mmCIF file of C-alpha atoms in Angstrom:
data_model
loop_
_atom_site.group_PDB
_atom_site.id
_atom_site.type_symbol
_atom_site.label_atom_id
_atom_site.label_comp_id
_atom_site.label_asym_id
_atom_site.label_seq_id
_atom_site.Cartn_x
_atom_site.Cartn_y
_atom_site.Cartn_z
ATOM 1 C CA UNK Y 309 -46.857 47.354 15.981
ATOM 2 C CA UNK Y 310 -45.407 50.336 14.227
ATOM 3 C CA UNK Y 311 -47.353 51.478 10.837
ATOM 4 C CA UNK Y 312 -50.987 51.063 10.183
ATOM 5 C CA UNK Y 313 -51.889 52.335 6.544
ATOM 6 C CA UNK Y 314 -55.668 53.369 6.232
ATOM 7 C CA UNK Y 315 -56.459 54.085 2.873
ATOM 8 C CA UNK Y 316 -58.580 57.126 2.117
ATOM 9 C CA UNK Y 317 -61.812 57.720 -0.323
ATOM 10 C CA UNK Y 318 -63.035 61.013 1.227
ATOM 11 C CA UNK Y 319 -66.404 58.899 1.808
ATOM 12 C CA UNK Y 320 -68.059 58.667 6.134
ATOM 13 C CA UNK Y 321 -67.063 55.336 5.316
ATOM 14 C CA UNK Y 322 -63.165 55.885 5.123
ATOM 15 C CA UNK Y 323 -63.430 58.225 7.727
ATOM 16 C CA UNK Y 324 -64.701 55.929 10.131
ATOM 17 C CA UNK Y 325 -62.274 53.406 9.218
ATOM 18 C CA UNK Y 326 -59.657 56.349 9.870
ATOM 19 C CA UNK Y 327 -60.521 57.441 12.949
ATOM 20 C CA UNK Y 328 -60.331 53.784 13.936
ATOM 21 C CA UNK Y 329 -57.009 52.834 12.815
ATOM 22 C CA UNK Y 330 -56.060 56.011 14.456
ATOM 23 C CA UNK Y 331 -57.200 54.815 18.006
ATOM 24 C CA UNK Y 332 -55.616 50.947 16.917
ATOM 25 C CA UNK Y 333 -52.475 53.241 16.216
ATOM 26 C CA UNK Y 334 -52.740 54.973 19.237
ATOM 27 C CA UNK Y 335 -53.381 52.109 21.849
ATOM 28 C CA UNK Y 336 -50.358 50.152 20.091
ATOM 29 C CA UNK Y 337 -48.024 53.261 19.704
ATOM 30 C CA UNK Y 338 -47.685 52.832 15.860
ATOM 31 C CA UNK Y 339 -48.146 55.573 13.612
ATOM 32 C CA UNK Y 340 -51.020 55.876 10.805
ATOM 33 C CA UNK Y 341 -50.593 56.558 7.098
ATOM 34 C CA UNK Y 342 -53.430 58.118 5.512
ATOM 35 C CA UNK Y 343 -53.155 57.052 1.526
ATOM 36 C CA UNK Y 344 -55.218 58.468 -1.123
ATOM 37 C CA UNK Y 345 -54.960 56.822 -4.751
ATOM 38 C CA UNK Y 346 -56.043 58.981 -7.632
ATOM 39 C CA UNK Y 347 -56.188 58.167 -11.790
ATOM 40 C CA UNK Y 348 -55.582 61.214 -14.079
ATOM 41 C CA UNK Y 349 -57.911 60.793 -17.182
ATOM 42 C CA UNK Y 350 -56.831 61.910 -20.136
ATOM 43 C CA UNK Y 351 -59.834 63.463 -22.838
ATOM 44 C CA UNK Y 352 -60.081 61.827 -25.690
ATOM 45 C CA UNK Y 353 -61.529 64.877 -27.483
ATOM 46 C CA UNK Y 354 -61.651 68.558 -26.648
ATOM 47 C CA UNK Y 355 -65.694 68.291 -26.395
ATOM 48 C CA UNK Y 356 -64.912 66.462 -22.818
ATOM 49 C CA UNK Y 357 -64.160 67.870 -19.947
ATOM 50 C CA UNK Y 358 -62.080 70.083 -18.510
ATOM 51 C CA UNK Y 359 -58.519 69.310 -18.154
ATOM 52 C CA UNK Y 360 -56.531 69.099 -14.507
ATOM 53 C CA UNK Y 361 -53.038 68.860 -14.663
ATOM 54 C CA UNK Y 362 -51.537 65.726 -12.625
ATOM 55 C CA UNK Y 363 -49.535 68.869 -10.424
ATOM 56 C CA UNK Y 364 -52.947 70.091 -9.795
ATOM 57 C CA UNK Y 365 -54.366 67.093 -9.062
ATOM 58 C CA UNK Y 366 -52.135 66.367 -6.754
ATOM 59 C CA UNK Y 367 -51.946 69.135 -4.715
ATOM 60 C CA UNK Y 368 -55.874 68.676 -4.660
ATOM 61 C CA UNK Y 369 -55.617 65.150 -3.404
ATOM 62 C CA UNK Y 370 -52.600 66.511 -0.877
ATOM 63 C CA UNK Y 371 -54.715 69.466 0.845
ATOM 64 C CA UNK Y 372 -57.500 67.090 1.057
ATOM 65 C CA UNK Y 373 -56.009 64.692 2.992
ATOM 66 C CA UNK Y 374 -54.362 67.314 4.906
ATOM 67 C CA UNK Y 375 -57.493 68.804 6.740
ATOM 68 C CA UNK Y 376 -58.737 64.795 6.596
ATOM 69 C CA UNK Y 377 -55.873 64.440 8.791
ATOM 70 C CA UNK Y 378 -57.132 67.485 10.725
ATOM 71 C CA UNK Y 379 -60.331 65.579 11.275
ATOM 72 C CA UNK Y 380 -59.112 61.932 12.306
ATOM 73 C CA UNK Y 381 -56.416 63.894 14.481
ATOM 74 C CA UNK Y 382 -59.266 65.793 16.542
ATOM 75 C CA UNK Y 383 -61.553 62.319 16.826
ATOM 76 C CA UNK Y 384 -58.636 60.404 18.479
ATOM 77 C CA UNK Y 385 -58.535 59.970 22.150
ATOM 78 C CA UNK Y 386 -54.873 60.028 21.883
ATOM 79 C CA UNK Y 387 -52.879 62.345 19.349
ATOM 80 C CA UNK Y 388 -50.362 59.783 17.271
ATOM 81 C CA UNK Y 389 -48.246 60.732 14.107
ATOM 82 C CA UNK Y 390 -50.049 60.746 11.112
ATOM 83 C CA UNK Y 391 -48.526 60.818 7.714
ATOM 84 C CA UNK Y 392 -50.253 61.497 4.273
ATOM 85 C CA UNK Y 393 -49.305 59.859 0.933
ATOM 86 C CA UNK Y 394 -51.465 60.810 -2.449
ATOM 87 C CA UNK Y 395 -50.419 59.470 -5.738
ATOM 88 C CA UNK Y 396 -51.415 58.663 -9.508
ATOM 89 C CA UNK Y 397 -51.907 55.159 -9.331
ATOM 90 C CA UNK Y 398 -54.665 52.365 -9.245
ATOM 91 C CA UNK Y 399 -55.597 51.561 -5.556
ATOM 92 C CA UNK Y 400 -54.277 48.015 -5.713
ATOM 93 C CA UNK Y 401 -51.049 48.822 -6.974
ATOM 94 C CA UNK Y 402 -50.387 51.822 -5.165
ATOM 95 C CA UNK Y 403 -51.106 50.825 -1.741
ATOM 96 C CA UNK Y 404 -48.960 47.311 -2.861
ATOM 97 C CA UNK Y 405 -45.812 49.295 -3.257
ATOM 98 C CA UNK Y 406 -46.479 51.988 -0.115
ATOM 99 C CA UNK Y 407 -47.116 48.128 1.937
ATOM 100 C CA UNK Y 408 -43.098 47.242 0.459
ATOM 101 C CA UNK Y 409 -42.361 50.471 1.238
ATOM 102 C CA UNK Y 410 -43.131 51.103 5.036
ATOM 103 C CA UNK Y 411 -43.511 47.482 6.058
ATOM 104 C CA UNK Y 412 -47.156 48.022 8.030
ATOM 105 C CA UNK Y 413 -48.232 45.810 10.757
ATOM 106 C CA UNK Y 414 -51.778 46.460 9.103
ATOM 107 C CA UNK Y 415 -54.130 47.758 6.879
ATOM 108 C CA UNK Y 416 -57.093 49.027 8.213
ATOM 109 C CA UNK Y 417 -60.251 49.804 5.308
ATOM 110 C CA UNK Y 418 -63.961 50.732 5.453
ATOM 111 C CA UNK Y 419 -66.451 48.970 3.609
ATOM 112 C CA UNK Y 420 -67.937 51.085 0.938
ATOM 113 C CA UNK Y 421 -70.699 49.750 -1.166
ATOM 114 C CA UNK Y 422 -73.401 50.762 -3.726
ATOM 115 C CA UNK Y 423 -75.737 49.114 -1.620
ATOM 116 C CA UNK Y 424 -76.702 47.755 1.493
ATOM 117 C CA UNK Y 425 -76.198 44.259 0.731
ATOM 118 C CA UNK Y 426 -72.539 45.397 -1.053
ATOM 119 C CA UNK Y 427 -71.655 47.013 1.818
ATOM 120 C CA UNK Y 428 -73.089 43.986 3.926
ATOM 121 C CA UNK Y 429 -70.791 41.718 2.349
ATOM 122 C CA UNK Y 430 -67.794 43.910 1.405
ATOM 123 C CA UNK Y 431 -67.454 46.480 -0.960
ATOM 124 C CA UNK Y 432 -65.350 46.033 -4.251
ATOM 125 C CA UNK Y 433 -61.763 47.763 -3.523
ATOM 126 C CA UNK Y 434 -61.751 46.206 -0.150
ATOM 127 C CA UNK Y 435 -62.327 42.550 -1.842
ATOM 128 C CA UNK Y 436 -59.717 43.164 -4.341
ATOM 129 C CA UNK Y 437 -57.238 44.278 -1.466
ATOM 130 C CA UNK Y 438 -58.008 41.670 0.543
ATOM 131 C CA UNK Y 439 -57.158 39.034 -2.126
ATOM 132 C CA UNK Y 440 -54.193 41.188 -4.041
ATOM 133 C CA UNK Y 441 -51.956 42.407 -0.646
ATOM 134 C CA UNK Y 442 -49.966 40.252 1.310
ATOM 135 C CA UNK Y 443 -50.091 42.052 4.172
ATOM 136 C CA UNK Y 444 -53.067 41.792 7.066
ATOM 137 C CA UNK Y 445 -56.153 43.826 6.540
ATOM 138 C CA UNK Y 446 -58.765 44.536 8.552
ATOM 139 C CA UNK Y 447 -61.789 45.644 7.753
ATOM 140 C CA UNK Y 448 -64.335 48.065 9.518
ATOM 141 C CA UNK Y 449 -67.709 48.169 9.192
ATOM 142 C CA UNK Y 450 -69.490 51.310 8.824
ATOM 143 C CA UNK Y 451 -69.758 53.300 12.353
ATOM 144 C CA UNK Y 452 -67.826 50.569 14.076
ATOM 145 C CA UNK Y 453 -65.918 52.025 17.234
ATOM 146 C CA UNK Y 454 -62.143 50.734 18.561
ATOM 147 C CA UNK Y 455 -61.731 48.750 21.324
ATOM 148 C CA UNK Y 456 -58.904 46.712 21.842
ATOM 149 C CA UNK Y 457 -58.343 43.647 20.051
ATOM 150 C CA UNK Y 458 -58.223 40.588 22.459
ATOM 151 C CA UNK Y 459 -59.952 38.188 20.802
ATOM 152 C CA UNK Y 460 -58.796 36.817 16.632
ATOM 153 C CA UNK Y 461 -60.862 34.649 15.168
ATOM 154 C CA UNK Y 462 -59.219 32.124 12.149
ATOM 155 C CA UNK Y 463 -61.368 30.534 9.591
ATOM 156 C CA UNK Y 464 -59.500 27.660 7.510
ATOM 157 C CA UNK Y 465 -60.174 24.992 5.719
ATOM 158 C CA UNK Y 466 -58.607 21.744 7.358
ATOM 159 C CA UNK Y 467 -58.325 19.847 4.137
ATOM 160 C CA UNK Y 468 -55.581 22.381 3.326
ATOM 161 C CA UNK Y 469 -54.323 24.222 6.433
ATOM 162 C CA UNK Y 470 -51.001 23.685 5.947
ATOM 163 C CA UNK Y 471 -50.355 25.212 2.210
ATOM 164 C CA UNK Y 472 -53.652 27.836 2.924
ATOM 165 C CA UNK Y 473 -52.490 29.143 6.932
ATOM 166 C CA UNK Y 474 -50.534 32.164 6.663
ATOM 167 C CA UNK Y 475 -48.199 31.087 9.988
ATOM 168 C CA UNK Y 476 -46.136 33.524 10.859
ATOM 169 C CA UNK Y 477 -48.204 36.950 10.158
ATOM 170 C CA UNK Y 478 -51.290 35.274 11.961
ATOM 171 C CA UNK Y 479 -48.760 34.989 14.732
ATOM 172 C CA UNK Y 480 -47.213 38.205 15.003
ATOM 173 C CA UNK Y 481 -51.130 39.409 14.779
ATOM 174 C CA UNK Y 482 -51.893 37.061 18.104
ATOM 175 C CA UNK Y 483 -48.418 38.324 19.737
ATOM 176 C CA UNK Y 484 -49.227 41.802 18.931
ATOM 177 C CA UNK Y 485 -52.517 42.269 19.975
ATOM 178 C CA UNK Y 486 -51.899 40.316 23.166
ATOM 179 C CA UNK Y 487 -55.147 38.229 21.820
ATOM 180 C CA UNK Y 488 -56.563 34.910 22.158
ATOM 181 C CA UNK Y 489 -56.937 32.678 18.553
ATOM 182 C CA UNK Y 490 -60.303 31.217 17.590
ATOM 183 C CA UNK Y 491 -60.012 28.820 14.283
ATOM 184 C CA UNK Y 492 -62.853 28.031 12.917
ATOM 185 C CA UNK Y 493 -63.310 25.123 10.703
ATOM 186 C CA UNK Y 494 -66.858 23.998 9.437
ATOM 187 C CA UNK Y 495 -67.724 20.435 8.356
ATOM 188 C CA UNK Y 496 -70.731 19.948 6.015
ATOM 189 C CA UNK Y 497 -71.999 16.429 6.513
ATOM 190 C CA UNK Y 498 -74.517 14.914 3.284
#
């Protein structure tokens, strides 16, 4: 394992997700790249609201995640490299081309939700990363702590496992971790 990406809301939730990725990266000895997505919005009239230029928006997002970095740096049992990214773009596509980019092993994201049965279930951006990227994510529930990973568990659907299994990154997952595959198939008789 050599990159975990974690991408970053500001919210306890992404934090949390952080700091965990952080301790995956550390007990793996892979780094962790902490990506922030932002979306300049243009007024339509001068009645709106104030203006920020994308340069100042960016350096916003930038010092941000900087003393964000501080934070999941100092909560790690182990220091690791950390690297920031923040950039104009939508969080799907953003974090699709930093994934082509830097090749990681993972993506680690909180769940952040409205309520508690959104966040129960999943939050929005984490649904629409989980079905966009084609890289592994894992999500992390809110206040969940790392420990090693020894044990993956697989749900598929037997009727299609060949065409619907992805193979080889549920592989390098097992090999990586040093874990022990569960799959999971349920039957629902009439």
């Amino acid at each position: 394992m050599k990159n975990i990406i974690a991408p970053i809301d500001f919210s306890e939730t992404a934090e949390n997700a952080a700091i965990f990725a952080g301790n995956l990266a550390a007990f793996y000895g892979a780094d962790l790249w902490l990506y922030h997505t932002y979306e300049i919005t243009i007024p339509v009239s001068s009645f709106g609201y104030p203006f920020i230029s994308p340069s100042e928006m960016h350096y916003a997002a930038e010092h941000e995640l900087e003393e964000y970095k501080a934070r999941v740096q100092s909560a790690l049992r182990t220091p690791i490299n950390i690297y920031i990214r923040a950039e104009d773009s939508s969080l799907t596509n953003g974090l699709e081309s930093l994934c082509d980019e830097i090749k990681p092993d993972m993506v680690v994201m909180g769940i952040t939700g409205k309520n508690a049965l959104a966040r129960l279930v999943v939050g929005s951006n984490t649904i629409k990363i989980i079905q966009h990227l084609t890289y592994p994510v894992l999500v992390v529930p809110p206040k969940a702590e790392f420990i090693p990973i020894r044990k993956i568990g697989f749900a598929c659907d037997y009727e299609k496992v060949i065409v619907t299994t992805p193979i080889e990154p549920l592989k390098k997952l097992v090999h990586d971790f040093n874990a022990t595959l569960y799959v999971l198939n349920i039957v629902f008789s009439n």
